[in-house]
GROMACS .gro file of C-alpha atoms in nm:
model
  435
    1UNK     CA    1   0.149  -0.515   3.113
    2UNK     CA    2   0.524  -0.587   3.113
    3UNK     CA    3   0.719  -0.283   3.229
    4UNK     CA    4   0.992  -0.229   2.977
    5UNK     CA    5   1.165   0.050   2.790
    6UNK     CA    6   1.152   0.055   2.412
    7UNK     CA    7   1.503   0.035   2.275
    8UNK     CA    8   1.454   0.349   2.067
    9UNK     CA    9   1.396   0.542   2.392
   10UNK     CA   10   1.715   0.428   2.566
   11UNK     CA   11   1.937   0.696   2.412
   12UNK     CA   12   1.726   0.968   2.575
   13UNK     CA   13   1.716   0.788   2.911
   14UNK     CA   14   1.951   0.853   3.202
   15UNK     CA   15   2.210   0.598   3.301
   16UNK     CA   16   2.071   0.355   3.556
   17UNK     CA   17   1.835   0.059   3.599
   18UNK     CA   18   1.639  -0.046   3.291
   19UNK     CA   19   1.439  -0.343   3.159
   20UNK     CA   20   1.427  -0.432   2.790
   21UNK     CA   21   1.266  -0.717   2.597
   22UNK     CA   22   1.326  -0.844   2.246
   23UNK     CA   23   1.468  -1.106   2.013
   24UNK     CA   24   1.829  -1.223   2.009
   25UNK     CA   25   1.994  -1.089   1.695
   26UNK     CA   26   2.355  -1.193   1.753
   27UNK     CA   27   2.565  -1.342   2.033
   28UNK     CA   28   2.941  -1.299   2.080
   29UNK     CA   29   3.040  -1.552   2.341
   30UNK     CA   30   3.399  -1.455   2.431
   31UNK     CA   31   3.621  -1.592   2.705
   32UNK     CA   32   3.602  -1.294   2.942
   33UNK     CA   33   3.294  -1.102   2.826
   34UNK     CA   34   2.973  -1.182   2.640
   35UNK     CA   35   2.781  -0.954   2.407
   36UNK     CA   36   2.422  -0.993   2.291
   37UNK     CA   37   2.254  -0.770   2.037
   38UNK     CA   38   1.886  -0.756   2.133
   39UNK     CA   39   1.623  -0.623   1.893
   40UNK     CA   40   1.268  -0.513   1.966
   41UNK     CA   41   1.009  -0.352   1.740
   42UNK     CA   42   1.182  -0.014   1.771
   43UNK     CA   43   1.554  -0.086   1.735
   44UNK     CA   44   1.857  -0.276   1.865
   45UNK     CA   45   2.087  -0.246   2.167
   46UNK     CA   46   2.403  -0.414   2.286
   47UNK     CA   47   2.383  -0.614   2.611
   48UNK     CA   48   2.707  -0.686   2.799
   49UNK     CA   49   2.797  -0.949   3.058
   50UNK     CA   50   3.152  -0.983   3.200
   51UNK     CA   51   3.201  -1.349   3.291
   52UNK     CA   52   3.242  -1.438   3.657
   53UNK     CA   53   3.538  -1.652   3.759
   54UNK     CA   54   3.321  -1.902   3.943
   55UNK     CA   55   2.963  -2.026   3.889
   56UNK     CA   56   2.790  -1.793   3.646
   57UNK     CA   57   2.428  -1.886   3.553
   58UNK     CA   58   2.387  -1.571   3.339
   59UNK     CA   59   2.690  -1.673   3.130
   60UNK     CA   60   2.552  -2.024   3.092
   61UNK     CA   61   2.217  -1.884   2.974
   62UNK     CA   62   2.384  -1.654   2.720
   63UNK     CA   63   2.602  -1.936   2.584
   64UNK     CA   64   2.289  -2.141   2.513
   65UNK     CA   65   2.097  -1.862   2.339
   66UNK     CA   66   1.976  -1.919   1.984
   67UNK     CA   67   1.905  -1.658   1.722
   68UNK     CA   68   1.548  -1.533   1.753
   69UNK     CA   69   1.490  -1.639   2.114
   70UNK     CA   70   1.282  -1.385   2.304
   71UNK     CA   71   1.435  -1.237   2.622
   72UNK     CA   72   1.353  -0.998   2.901
   73UNK     CA   73   1.667  -0.843   3.047
   74UNK     CA   74   1.713  -0.610   3.344
   75UNK     CA   75   2.036  -0.425   3.397
   76UNK     CA   76   2.218  -0.095   3.408
   77UNK     CA   77   2.199   0.139   3.112
   78UNK     CA   78   2.528   0.310   3.029
   79UNK     CA   79   2.602   0.574   2.766
   80UNK     CA   80   2.941   0.515   2.604
   81UNK     CA   81   3.033   0.679   2.274
   82UNK     CA   82   3.275   0.396   2.204
   83UNK     CA   83   2.983   0.156   2.153
   84UNK     CA   84   2.919   0.146   1.779
   85UNK     CA   85   2.554   0.046   1.817
   86UNK     CA   86   2.392   0.373   1.922
   87UNK     CA   87   2.651   0.475   2.181
   88UNK     CA   88   2.472   0.285   2.460
   89UNK     CA   89   2.482  -0.057   2.621
   90UNK     CA   90   2.310  -0.245   2.903
   91UNK     CA   91   2.511  -0.431   3.167
   92UNK     CA   92   2.306  -0.745   3.236
   93UNK     CA   93   2.191  -0.809   3.594
   94UNK     CA   94   1.917  -1.063   3.521
   95UNK     CA   95   1.803  -1.246   3.210
   96UNK     CA   96   1.485  -1.442   3.141
   97UNK     CA   97   1.444  -1.656   2.832
   98UNK     CA   98   1.073  -1.605   2.771
   99UNK     CA   99   1.059  -1.816   2.455
  100UNK     CA  100   1.332  -2.021   2.287
  101UNK     CA  101   1.361  -2.026   1.908
  102UNK     CA  102   1.442  -2.307   1.670
  103UNK     CA  103   1.702  -2.249   1.400
  104UNK     CA  104   1.551  -2.008   1.147
  105UNK     CA  105   1.441  -2.168   0.817
  106UNK     CA  106   1.524  -1.848   0.627
  107UNK     CA  107   1.832  -1.630   0.586
  108UNK     CA  108   1.927  -1.304   0.415
  109UNK     CA  109   1.977  -1.477   0.080
  110UNK     CA  110   1.657  -1.688   0.091
  111UNK     CA  111   1.428  -1.654  -0.212
  112UNK     CA  112   1.107  -1.458  -0.183
  113UNK     CA  113   0.871  -1.758  -0.212
  114UNK     CA  114   1.023  -1.928   0.092
  115UNK     CA  115   1.037  -1.598   0.276
  116UNK     CA  116   0.665  -1.560   0.216
  117UNK     CA  117   0.615  -1.909   0.367
  118UNK     CA  118   0.781  -1.778   0.684
  119UNK     CA  119   0.648  -1.425   0.665
  120UNK     CA  120   0.634  -1.370   1.041
  121UNK     CA  121   1.010  -1.428   1.056
  122UNK     CA  122   1.073  -1.230   0.740
  123UNK     CA  123   0.896  -0.929   0.892
  124UNK     CA  124   1.136  -0.925   1.187
  125UNK     CA  125   1.401  -0.794   0.950
  126UNK     CA  126   1.417  -0.419   1.026
  127UNK     CA  127   1.396  -0.321   0.660
  128UNK     CA  128   1.081  -0.524   0.605
  129UNK     CA  129   0.930  -0.411   0.935
  130UNK     CA  130   0.987  -0.049   0.836
  131UNK     CA  131   0.767  -0.089   0.526
  132UNK     CA  132   0.456  -0.123   0.742
  133UNK     CA  133   0.548   0.166   0.969
  134UNK     CA  134   0.572   0.374   0.652
  135UNK     CA  135   0.235   0.236   0.543
  136UNK     CA  136   0.086   0.342   0.877
  137UNK     CA  137   0.220   0.697   0.838
  138UNK     CA  138   0.096   0.716   0.480
  139UNK     CA  139  -0.257   0.600   0.563
  140UNK     CA  140  -0.275   0.828   0.867
  141UNK     CA  141  -0.175   1.127   0.655
  142UNK     CA  142  -0.441   1.044   0.397
  143UNK     CA  143  -0.709   1.001   0.662
  144UNK     CA  144  -0.605   1.328   0.824
  145UNK     CA  145  -0.638   1.507   0.490
  146UNK     CA  146  -0.979   1.355   0.424
  147UNK     CA  147  -1.117   1.431   0.769
  148UNK     CA  148  -0.985   1.787   0.763
  149UNK     CA  149  -1.162   1.836   0.429
  150UNK     CA  150  -1.499   1.706   0.552
  151UNK     CA  151  -1.487   1.360   0.396
  152UNK     CA  152  -1.687   1.078   0.557
  153UNK     CA  153  -1.525   0.738   0.607
  154UNK     CA  154  -1.740   0.447   0.491
  155UNK     CA  155  -1.704   0.070   0.514
  156UNK     CA  156  -1.865  -0.104   0.220
  157UNK     CA  157  -1.965  -0.474   0.200
  158UNK     CA  158  -1.732  -0.720   0.036
  159UNK     CA  159  -2.006  -0.973  -0.044
  160UNK     CA  160  -2.205  -0.866  -0.348
  161UNK     CA  161  -2.497  -1.001  -0.549
  162UNK     CA  162  -2.340  -0.898  -0.880
  163UNK     CA  163  -2.011  -0.781  -1.026
  164UNK     CA  164  -1.894  -0.428  -0.947
  165UNK     CA  165  -1.654  -0.402  -1.241
  166UNK     CA  166  -1.691  -0.684  -1.491
  167UNK     CA  167  -1.791  -1.049  -1.488
  168UNK     CA  168  -1.432  -1.141  -1.559
  169UNK     CA  169  -1.185  -1.165  -1.270
  170UNK     CA  170  -1.472  -1.238  -1.033
  171UNK     CA  171  -1.460  -1.470  -0.729
  172UNK     CA  172  -1.786  -1.659  -0.681
  173UNK     CA  173  -1.874  -1.799  -0.337
  174UNK     CA  174  -2.163  -2.009  -0.208
  175UNK     CA  175  -2.404  -1.793  -0.008
  176UNK     CA  176  -2.661  -2.015   0.165
  177UNK     CA  177  -2.904  -2.125  -0.111
  178UNK     CA  178  -2.767  -1.883  -0.369
  179UNK     CA  179  -2.430  -1.741  -0.472
  180UNK     CA  180  -2.242  -1.420  -0.401
  181UNK     CA  181  -1.930  -1.251  -0.533
  182UNK     CA  182  -1.631  -1.096  -0.361
  183UNK     CA  183  -1.619  -0.723  -0.427
  184UNK     CA  184  -1.379  -0.618  -0.701
  185UNK     CA  185  -1.407  -0.260  -0.575
  186UNK     CA  186  -1.640  -0.043  -0.363
  187UNK     CA  187  -1.741   0.143  -0.679
  188UNK     CA  188  -2.119   0.109  -0.661
  189UNK     CA  189  -2.137   0.174  -0.288
  190UNK     CA  190  -1.918   0.481  -0.281
  191UNK     CA  191  -2.133   0.621  -0.561
  192UNK     CA  192  -2.442   0.536  -0.355
  193UNK     CA  193  -2.313   0.780  -0.092
  194UNK     CA  194  -2.360   1.070  -0.336
  195UNK     CA  195  -2.743   1.060  -0.365
  196UNK     CA  196  -2.741   0.974   0.007
  197UNK     CA  197  -2.605   1.324   0.070
  198UNK     CA  198  -2.263   1.232   0.210
  199UNK     CA  199  -2.094   1.463  -0.039
  200UNK     CA  200  -1.737   1.337   0.006
  201UNK     CA  201  -1.638   0.985   0.113
  202UNK     CA  202  -1.334   0.765   0.146
  203UNK     CA  203  -1.251   0.405   0.226
  204UNK     CA  204  -0.938   0.195   0.266
  205UNK     CA  205  -1.042  -0.169   0.244
  206UNK     CA  206  -0.988  -0.504   0.071
  207UNK     CA  207  -1.080  -0.578  -0.289
  208UNK     CA  208  -1.061  -0.905  -0.480
  209UNK     CA  209  -0.972  -0.990  -0.840
  210UNK     CA  210  -0.971  -1.346  -0.978
  211UNK     CA  211  -0.674  -1.254  -1.196
  212UNK     CA  212  -0.437  -1.547  -1.266
  213UNK     CA  213  -0.145  -1.308  -1.333
  214UNK     CA  214   0.196  -1.381  -1.184
  215UNK     CA  215   0.341  -1.034  -1.247
  216UNK     CA  216   0.529  -0.825  -0.993
  217UNK     CA  217   0.235  -0.585  -0.954
  218UNK     CA  218  -0.078  -0.803  -0.934
  219UNK     CA  219  -0.253  -0.974  -0.643
  220UNK     CA  220  -0.585  -1.153  -0.602
  221UNK     CA  221  -0.659  -0.961  -0.281
  222UNK     CA  222  -0.535  -0.609  -0.221
  223UNK     CA  223  -0.605  -0.297  -0.019
  224UNK     CA  224  -0.792  -0.042  -0.227
  225UNK     CA  225  -0.774   0.329  -0.143
  226UNK     CA  226  -1.095   0.489  -0.266
  227UNK     CA  227  -1.248   0.834  -0.264
  228UNK     CA  228  -1.559   0.985  -0.423
  229UNK     CA  229  -1.690   1.342  -0.414
  230UNK     CA  230  -1.993   1.538  -0.532
  231UNK     CA  231  -2.033   1.872  -0.705
  232UNK     CA  232  -1.749   1.840  -0.952
  233UNK     CA  233  -1.726   2.001  -1.295
  234UNK     CA  234  -1.504   1.737  -1.455
  235UNK     CA  235  -1.239   1.475  -1.390
  236UNK     CA  236  -1.002   1.767  -1.341
  237UNK     CA  237  -1.153   1.816  -0.994
  238UNK     CA  238  -1.086   1.451  -0.911
  239UNK     CA  239  -0.725   1.483  -1.024
  240UNK     CA  240  -0.692   1.794  -0.807
  241UNK     CA  241  -0.804   1.597  -0.502
  242UNK     CA  242  -0.582   1.305  -0.594
  243UNK     CA  243  -0.263   1.506  -0.625
  244UNK     CA  244  -0.329   1.695  -0.300
  245UNK     CA  245  -0.375   1.362  -0.124
  246UNK     CA  246  -0.047   1.225  -0.261
  247UNK     CA  247   0.139   1.540  -0.155
  248UNK     CA  248  -0.005   1.511   0.197
  249UNK     CA  249   0.093   1.146   0.224
  250UNK     CA  250   0.447   1.181   0.089
  251UNK     CA  251   0.512   1.492   0.299
  252UNK     CA  252   0.428   1.296   0.615
  253UNK     CA  253   0.639   0.998   0.507
  254UNK     CA  254   0.939   1.216   0.426
  255UNK     CA  255   0.918   1.405   0.755
  256UNK     CA  256   0.889   1.093   0.971
  257UNK     CA  257   1.083   0.829   0.778
  258UNK     CA  258   1.292   1.009   0.515
  259UNK     CA  259   1.629   0.932   0.674
  260UNK     CA  260   1.533   0.570   0.752
  261UNK     CA  261   1.412   0.515   0.395
  262UNK     CA  262   1.732   0.651   0.246
  263UNK     CA  263   1.941   0.427   0.473
  264UNK     CA  264   1.731   0.110   0.428
  265UNK     CA  265   1.624   0.140   0.064
  266UNK     CA  266   1.863   0.393  -0.089
  267UNK     CA  267   1.564   0.606  -0.192
  268UNK     CA  268   1.530   0.980  -0.139
  269UNK     CA  269   1.161   1.053  -0.086
  270UNK     CA  270   1.051   1.337  -0.312
  271UNK     CA  271   0.742   1.541  -0.229
  272UNK     CA  272   0.589   1.618  -0.571
  273UNK     CA  273   0.502   1.966  -0.687
  274UNK     CA  274   0.151   2.044  -0.808
  275UNK     CA  275  -0.012   2.035  -1.050
  276UNK     CA  276   0.108   1.696  -1.170
  277UNK     CA  277   0.176   1.677  -1.546
  278UNK     CA  278  -0.132   1.582  -1.749
  279UNK     CA  279  -0.107   1.417  -2.090
  280UNK     CA  280  -0.401   1.289  -2.298
  281UNK     CA  281  -0.356   0.921  -2.375
  282UNK     CA  282  -0.345   0.972  -2.753
  283UNK     CA  283  -0.065   1.225  -2.711
  284UNK     CA  284   0.116   0.995  -2.468
  285UNK     CA  285   0.111   0.716  -2.727
  286UNK     CA  286   0.253   0.955  -2.988
  287UNK     CA  287   0.534   1.056  -2.750
  288UNK     CA  288   0.612   0.693  -2.674
  289UNK     CA  289   0.619   0.613  -3.046
  290UNK     CA  290   0.862   0.898  -3.103
  291UNK     CA  291   1.085   0.741  -2.840
  292UNK     CA  292   1.095   0.426  -3.052
  293UNK     CA  293   0.828   0.213  -2.885
  294UNK     CA  294   0.501   0.115  -3.051
  295UNK     CA  295   0.239  -0.010  -2.806
  296UNK     CA  296   0.157  -0.364  -2.932
  297UNK     CA  297  -0.208  -0.372  -2.822
  298UNK     CA  298  -0.518  -0.429  -3.031
  299UNK     CA  299  -0.732  -0.210  -2.806
  300UNK     CA  300  -0.683   0.157  -2.721
  301UNK     CA  301  -0.503   0.106  -2.390
  302UNK     CA  302  -0.145   0.168  -2.285
  303UNK     CA  303   0.074  -0.128  -2.188
  304UNK     CA  304   0.329  -0.153  -1.902
  305UNK     CA  305   0.627  -0.068  -2.122
  306UNK     CA  306   0.437   0.230  -2.260
  307UNK     CA  307   0.375   0.347  -1.901
  308UNK     CA  308   0.747   0.318  -1.827
  309UNK     CA  309   0.834   0.509  -2.141
  310UNK     CA  310   0.594   0.799  -2.076
  311UNK     CA  311   0.713   0.813  -1.715
  312UNK     CA  312   1.072   0.840  -1.836
  313UNK     CA  313   0.967   1.121  -2.071
  314UNK     CA  314   0.793   1.308  -1.787
  315UNK     CA  315   1.096   1.264  -1.561
  316UNK     CA  316   1.323   1.403  -1.833
  317UNK     CA  317   1.098   1.692  -1.933
  318UNK     CA  318   0.938   1.790  -1.602
  319UNK     CA  319   1.152   1.626  -1.332
  320UNK     CA  320   0.834   1.465  -1.196
  321UNK     CA  321   0.764   1.111  -1.070
  322UNK     CA  322   0.390   1.137  -1.136
  323UNK     CA  323   0.185   1.187  -1.452
  324UNK     CA  324  -0.188   1.175  -1.521
  325UNK     CA  325  -0.276   1.006  -1.849
  326UNK     CA  326  -0.619   1.142  -1.938
  327UNK     CA  327  -0.908   1.097  -2.179
  328UNK     CA  328  -0.909   0.720  -2.218
  329UNK     CA  329  -1.120   0.566  -2.492
  330UNK     CA  330  -1.473   0.471  -2.395
  331UNK     CA  331  -1.414   0.130  -2.553
  332UNK     CA  332  -1.180   0.033  -2.265
  333UNK     CA  333  -1.354   0.213  -1.980
  334UNK     CA  334  -1.655   0.103  -1.769
  335UNK     CA  335  -2.005   0.208  -1.868
  336UNK     CA  336  -2.031   0.447  -1.573
  337UNK     CA  337  -1.744   0.671  -1.687
  338UNK     CA  338  -1.876   0.997  -1.829
  339UNK     CA  339  -1.795   1.054  -2.194
  340UNK     CA  340  -1.689   1.381  -2.351
  341UNK     CA  341  -1.977   1.576  -2.501
  342UNK     CA  342  -1.771   1.672  -2.805
  343UNK     CA  343  -1.636   1.320  -2.862
  344UNK     CA  344  -1.824   1.023  -2.713
  345UNK     CA  345  -1.534   0.793  -2.800
  346UNK     CA  346  -1.338   0.951  -2.513
  347UNK     CA  347  -1.409   0.948  -2.140
  348UNK     CA  348  -1.351   1.201  -1.866
  349UNK     CA  349  -1.111   0.965  -1.696
  350UNK     CA  350  -0.746   0.918  -1.611
  351UNK     CA  351  -0.480   0.680  -1.488
  352UNK     CA  352  -0.217   0.803  -1.243
  353UNK     CA  353   0.133   0.677  -1.319
  354UNK     CA  354   0.393   0.677  -1.042
  355UNK     CA  355   0.755   0.590  -1.123
  356UNK     CA  356   0.651   0.412  -1.439
  357UNK     CA  357   0.357   0.206  -1.309
  358UNK     CA  358  -0.017   0.276  -1.300
  359UNK     CA  359  -0.136   0.307  -0.940
  360UNK     CA  360  -0.489   0.440  -0.987
  361UNK     CA  361  -0.785   0.497  -1.215
  362UNK     CA  362  -1.020   0.790  -1.167
  363UNK     CA  363  -1.305   0.954  -1.355
  364UNK     CA  364  -1.611   1.169  -1.352
  365UNK     CA  365  -1.908   0.935  -1.326
  366UNK     CA  366  -2.211   0.950  -1.552
  367UNK     CA  367  -2.500   1.067  -1.332
  368UNK     CA  368  -2.774   1.112  -1.597
  369UNK     CA  369  -2.988   0.798  -1.582
  370UNK     CA  370  -3.086   0.792  -1.948
  371UNK     CA  371  -2.726   0.828  -2.061
  372UNK     CA  372  -2.610   0.573  -1.806
  373UNK     CA  373  -2.861   0.312  -1.925
  374UNK     CA  374  -2.761   0.374  -2.287
  375UNK     CA  375  -2.392   0.333  -2.204
  376UNK     CA  376  -2.464   0.010  -2.017
  377UNK     CA  377  -2.644  -0.130  -2.322
  378UNK     CA  378  -2.355  -0.012  -2.538
  379UNK     CA  379  -2.129  -0.235  -2.327
  380UNK     CA  380  -2.362  -0.532  -2.373
  381UNK     CA  381  -2.503  -0.509  -2.021
  382UNK     CA  382  -2.867  -0.557  -1.928
  383UNK     CA  383  -2.992  -0.255  -1.727
  384UNK     CA  384  -3.233  -0.483  -1.541
  385UNK     CA  385  -2.938  -0.671  -1.392
  386UNK     CA  386  -2.804  -0.335  -1.272
  387UNK     CA  387  -3.136  -0.220  -1.129
  388UNK     CA  388  -3.017  -0.167  -0.771
  389UNK     CA  389  -2.726   0.047  -0.896
  390UNK     CA  390  -2.930   0.244  -1.150
  391UNK     CA  391  -3.186   0.327  -0.881
  392UNK     CA  392  -2.920   0.551  -0.724
  393UNK     CA  393  -2.969   0.787  -1.017
  394UNK     CA  394  -3.348   0.803  -1.023
  395UNK     CA  395  -3.393   1.016  -0.713
  396UNK     CA  396  -3.162   1.311  -0.761
  397UNK     CA  397  -2.784   1.277  -0.767
  398UNK     CA  398  -2.519   1.552  -0.801
  399UNK     CA  399  -2.236   1.537  -1.056
  400UNK     CA  400  -1.961   1.333  -0.895
  401UNK     CA  401  -1.641   1.142  -0.951
  402UNK     CA  402  -1.364   0.960  -0.774
  403UNK     CA  403  -1.077   0.715  -0.792
  404UNK     CA  404  -0.951   0.381  -0.666
  405UNK     CA  405  -0.581   0.323  -0.591
  406UNK     CA  406  -0.372   0.024  -0.488
  407UNK     CA  407  -0.205   0.080  -0.151
  408UNK     CA  408   0.069  -0.182  -0.195
  409UNK     CA  409   0.156  -0.051  -0.541
  410UNK     CA  410   0.213   0.294  -0.396
  411UNK     CA  411   0.445   0.150  -0.130
  412UNK     CA  412   0.626  -0.071  -0.381
  413UNK     CA  413   0.700   0.222  -0.611
  414UNK     CA  414   0.777   0.467  -0.333
  415UNK     CA  415   1.044   0.239  -0.185
  416UNK     CA  416   1.175   0.090  -0.510
  417UNK     CA  417   1.076  -0.264  -0.414
  418UNK     CA  418   1.102  -0.537  -0.679
  419UNK     CA  419   0.744  -0.663  -0.642
  420UNK     CA  420   0.411  -0.623  -0.466
  421UNK     CA  421   0.470  -0.915  -0.231
  422UNK     CA  422   0.736  -0.721  -0.041
  423UNK     CA  423   0.487  -0.436   0.020
  424UNK     CA  424   0.197  -0.657   0.131
  425UNK     CA  425   0.166  -0.783   0.488
  426UNK     CA  426   0.029  -1.122   0.377
  427UNK     CA  427   0.022  -1.161   0.000
  428UNK     CA  428  -0.252  -1.345  -0.187
  429UNK     CA  429  -0.194  -1.466  -0.542
  430UNK     CA  430  -0.309  -1.749  -0.771
  431UNK     CA  431  -0.100  -2.007  -0.584
  432UNK     CA  432  -0.080  -1.854  -0.237
  433UNK     CA  433  -0.342  -1.881   0.039
  434UNK     CA  434  -0.097  -1.933   0.328
  435UNK     CA  435   0.008  -1.812   0.574
   0.00000   0.00000   0.00000
């Protein structure tokens, strides 16, 4: 393993010998002294080399450096408050060009499609790199919450014999002498964990939707954050879990990255108060209409502009970035969502809206086999085609519920990014399979 000091640790180090490695960010090749800004995965530092009057191989090497070339440099670390870049610099004693770089095909003003073509270079930009350090902190905080609350992590298969959500938006693949489908969600399998006696489960894993949308918030492959738990009384218990999880995640992000986020993205991370506002969908539509917007849909759902409008209302009235829209119509919800006893046209379900965009759907699941079969038929589904799933409910299953949430959407909205592609390590959409 190469012995080097991370640049972020130089400020706390004593003056003296040091070795650093990283990419050339800028070179100032002056007559008497040369400056190189070197950047590694943790930060940037200024390297200094006073030119010698006679033969100077270090100066020759620096003069030939190209942006993005990878170096290993040994020298003397010096603290000097006059240095604008962190108050430290390294006086070069030796320099090794480990890997030369061609001229970069992208620049600061390059469009996003070309930047996605050269994603490995795009991710060198500190702002873009930071997104995935924030993602790491967020996922770690969620996992810590789950583990501390006795949840079991599961890893569900992504090759399925039948659809997990609907037969639309389904990727079909050849599977030996038959066919299989890429999982749209881990829905069936996380529910299977309830009669298996796991009690509480979670998974962060890929999901696939054959959705030809080119919007700023859709992808054909995405990371789904899922949780399911037994012994609930209603979807209210699922919302309680969900909001606690979001508070845990955002608290960790604010503590570790709050200052960096404000500097890089101009966003002040807000840790939300609980409980989050809850508004039944019918009431939310009435509020939106009173604000001058009529949802132009023929079904009972909310549309993106309606979500933005209700989010604006919640921000004005409650000072909150989150809102649960509850009690969605059974006509637009899956057959496995439990319906209200008093009104079977409504489900015990919700969508969680964050900064004007839906990030998650959750619900209490229907666990009574006779009701579940009836609701499947009501949706035009053949219970025999769902036999493996319905068997989960024939051998004793507790009341349960859960949610699925898009990881990249959360990051996009948290950081105020213009689209999902910025918040996804390698984006997949209708026209993108590379890199």
